[in-house]
Coordinates of C-alpha atoms in Angstrom, one line a residue:
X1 CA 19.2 -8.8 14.9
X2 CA 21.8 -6.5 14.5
X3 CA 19.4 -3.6 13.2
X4 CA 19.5 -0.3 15.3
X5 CA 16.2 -0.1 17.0
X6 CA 15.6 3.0 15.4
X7 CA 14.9 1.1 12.1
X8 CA 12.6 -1.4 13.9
X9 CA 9.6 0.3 13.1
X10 CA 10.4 1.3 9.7
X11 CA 11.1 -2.2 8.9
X12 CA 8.0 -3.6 9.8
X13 CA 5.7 -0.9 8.5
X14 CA 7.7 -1.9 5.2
X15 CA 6.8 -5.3 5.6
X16 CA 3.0 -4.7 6.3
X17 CA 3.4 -2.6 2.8
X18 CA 4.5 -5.4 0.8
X19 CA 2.3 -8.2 2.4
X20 CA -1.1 -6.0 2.1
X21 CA -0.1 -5.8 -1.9
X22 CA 1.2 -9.1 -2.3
X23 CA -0.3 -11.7 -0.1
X24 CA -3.7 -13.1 -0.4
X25 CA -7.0 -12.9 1.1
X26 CA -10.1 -15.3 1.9
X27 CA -12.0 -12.9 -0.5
X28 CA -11.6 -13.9 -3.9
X29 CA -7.8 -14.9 -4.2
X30 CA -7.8 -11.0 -4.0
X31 CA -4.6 -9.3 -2.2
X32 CA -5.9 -6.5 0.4
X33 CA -4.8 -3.7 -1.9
X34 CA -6.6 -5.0 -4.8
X35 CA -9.8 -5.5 -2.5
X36 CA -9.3 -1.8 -1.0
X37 CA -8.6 0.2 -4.3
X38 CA -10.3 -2.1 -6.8
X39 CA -7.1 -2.1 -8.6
X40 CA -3.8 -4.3 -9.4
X41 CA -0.2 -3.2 -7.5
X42 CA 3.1 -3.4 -10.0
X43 CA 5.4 -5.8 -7.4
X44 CA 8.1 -4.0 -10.3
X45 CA 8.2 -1.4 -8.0
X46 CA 9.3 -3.2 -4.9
X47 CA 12.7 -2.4 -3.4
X48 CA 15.2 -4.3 -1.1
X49 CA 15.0 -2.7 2.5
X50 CA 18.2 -1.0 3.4
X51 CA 19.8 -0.4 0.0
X52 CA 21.2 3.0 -0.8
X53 CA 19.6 5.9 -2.8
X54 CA 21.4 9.3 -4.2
X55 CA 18.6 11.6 -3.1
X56 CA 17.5 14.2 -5.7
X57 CA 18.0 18.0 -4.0
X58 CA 16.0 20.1 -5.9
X59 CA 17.1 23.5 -7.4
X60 CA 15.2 25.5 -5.4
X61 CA 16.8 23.4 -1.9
X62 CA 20.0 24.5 -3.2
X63 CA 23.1 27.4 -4.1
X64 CA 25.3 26.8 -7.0
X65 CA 28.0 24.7 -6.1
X66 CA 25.9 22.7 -3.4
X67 CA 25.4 18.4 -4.5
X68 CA 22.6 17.5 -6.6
X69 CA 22.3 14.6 -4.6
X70 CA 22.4 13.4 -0.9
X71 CA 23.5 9.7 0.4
X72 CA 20.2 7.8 1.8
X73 CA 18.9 4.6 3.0
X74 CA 16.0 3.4 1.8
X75 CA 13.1 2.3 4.4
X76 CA 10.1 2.0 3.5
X77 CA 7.2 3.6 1.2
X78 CA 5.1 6.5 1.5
X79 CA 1.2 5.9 2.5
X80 CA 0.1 9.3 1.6
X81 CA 1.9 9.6 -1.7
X82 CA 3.6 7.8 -4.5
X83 CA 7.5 8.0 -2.8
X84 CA 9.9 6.5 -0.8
X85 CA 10.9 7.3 2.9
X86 CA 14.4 7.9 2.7
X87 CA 17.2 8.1 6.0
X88 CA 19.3 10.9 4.9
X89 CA 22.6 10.5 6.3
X90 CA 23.5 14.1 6.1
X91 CA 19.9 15.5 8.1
X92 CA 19.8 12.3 10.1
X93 CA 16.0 12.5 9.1
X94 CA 13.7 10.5 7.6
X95 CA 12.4 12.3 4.1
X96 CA 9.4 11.0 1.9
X97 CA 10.9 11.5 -1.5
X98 CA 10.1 10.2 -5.0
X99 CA 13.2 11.3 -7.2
X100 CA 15.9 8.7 -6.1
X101 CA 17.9 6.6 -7.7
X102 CA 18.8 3.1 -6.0
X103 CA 22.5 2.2 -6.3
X104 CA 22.2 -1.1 -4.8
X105 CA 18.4 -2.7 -5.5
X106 CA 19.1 -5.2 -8.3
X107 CA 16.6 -7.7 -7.1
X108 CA 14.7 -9.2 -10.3
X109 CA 10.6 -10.3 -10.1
X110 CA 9.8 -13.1 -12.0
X111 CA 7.1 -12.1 -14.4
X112 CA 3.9 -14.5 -13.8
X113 CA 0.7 -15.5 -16.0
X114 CA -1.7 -14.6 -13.3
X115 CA -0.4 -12.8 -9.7
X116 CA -2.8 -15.1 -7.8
X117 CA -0.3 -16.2 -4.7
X118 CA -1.8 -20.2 -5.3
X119 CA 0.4 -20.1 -8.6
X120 CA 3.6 -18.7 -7.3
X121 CA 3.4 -21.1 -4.5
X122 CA 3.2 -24.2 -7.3
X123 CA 5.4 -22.6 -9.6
X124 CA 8.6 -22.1 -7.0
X125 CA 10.3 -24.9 -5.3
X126 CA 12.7 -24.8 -2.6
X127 CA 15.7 -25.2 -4.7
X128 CA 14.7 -23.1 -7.5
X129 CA 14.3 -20.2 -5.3
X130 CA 17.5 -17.4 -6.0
X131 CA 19.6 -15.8 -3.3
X132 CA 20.2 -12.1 -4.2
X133 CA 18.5 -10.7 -1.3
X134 CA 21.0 -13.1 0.8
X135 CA 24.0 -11.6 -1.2
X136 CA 22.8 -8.0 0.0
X137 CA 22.0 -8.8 3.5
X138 CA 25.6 -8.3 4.6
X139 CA 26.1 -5.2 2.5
X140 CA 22.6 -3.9 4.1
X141 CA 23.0 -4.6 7.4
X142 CA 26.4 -2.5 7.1
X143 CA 24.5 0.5 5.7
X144 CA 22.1 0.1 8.4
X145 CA 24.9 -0.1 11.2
X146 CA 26.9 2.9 9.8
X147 CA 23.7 5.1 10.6
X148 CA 23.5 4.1 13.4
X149 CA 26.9 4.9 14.6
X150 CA 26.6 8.4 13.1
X151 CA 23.2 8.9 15.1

């Protein structure tokens, strides 16, 4: 609700990401990924929507005395490679990017026998599900605010 529109789009094509390698299909008990690549997707490297990154600047982007790092959000993945889109604060640009370190993404996956989406469904009950996505919202929401206001 309170997400700049800006972020709208990123948030949902983040969204279609994680449901094409998580949910399930008619075909098989098969998630779309696994039916479109003939192979398994490691939910371990899911992260939480909004939390912040120190973005790796390479030597070569760089003098001396610059940062090794610059302040990002993170919103979404890359299609066309293995990295994350990352809002960079300082560019005010979105930058696909794959050495980044998450300050704020401490979300933990359950580990399951078989990733078929019928057993997760039996296995979790309403009051057994945990709340650290909840915890981050606020925090989240603030990051997502903040670049706003700078844009």
């Amino acid at each position: 609700k309170s997400l700049n529109k800006w972020f709208w789009a990123e948030a949902v094509n983040a969204a279609v990401f994680i449901l094409n390698r998580t949910g399930s299909s008619t075909v098989e008990g098969k998630t779309p990924y696994e039916l479109w690549f003939n192979d398994s997707f490691n939910i371990n490297q899911l992260k939480v929507f909004g939390s912040k990154v120190w973005a790796h600047v390479p030597k070569e982007r760089r003098l001396k005395w610059d940062a090794k790092s610059r302040k990002g959000i993170f919103v979404g993945y890359s299609e066309e490679s293995k990295g994350y889109r990352i809002y960079i604060h300082s560019s005010r640009k979105i930058k696909i990017l794959r050495d980044v370190i998450f300050v704020n993404s401490n979300v933990k996956f359950v580990e399951l026998d078989s990733p078929k989406c019928e057993n997760v469904v039996q296995l979790i009950e309403k009051e057994d599900v945990p709340e650290p996505v909840n915890e981050n919202q606020e925090e989240i929401i603030e990051n997502l605010k903040e670049v706003g206001e700078n844009s």
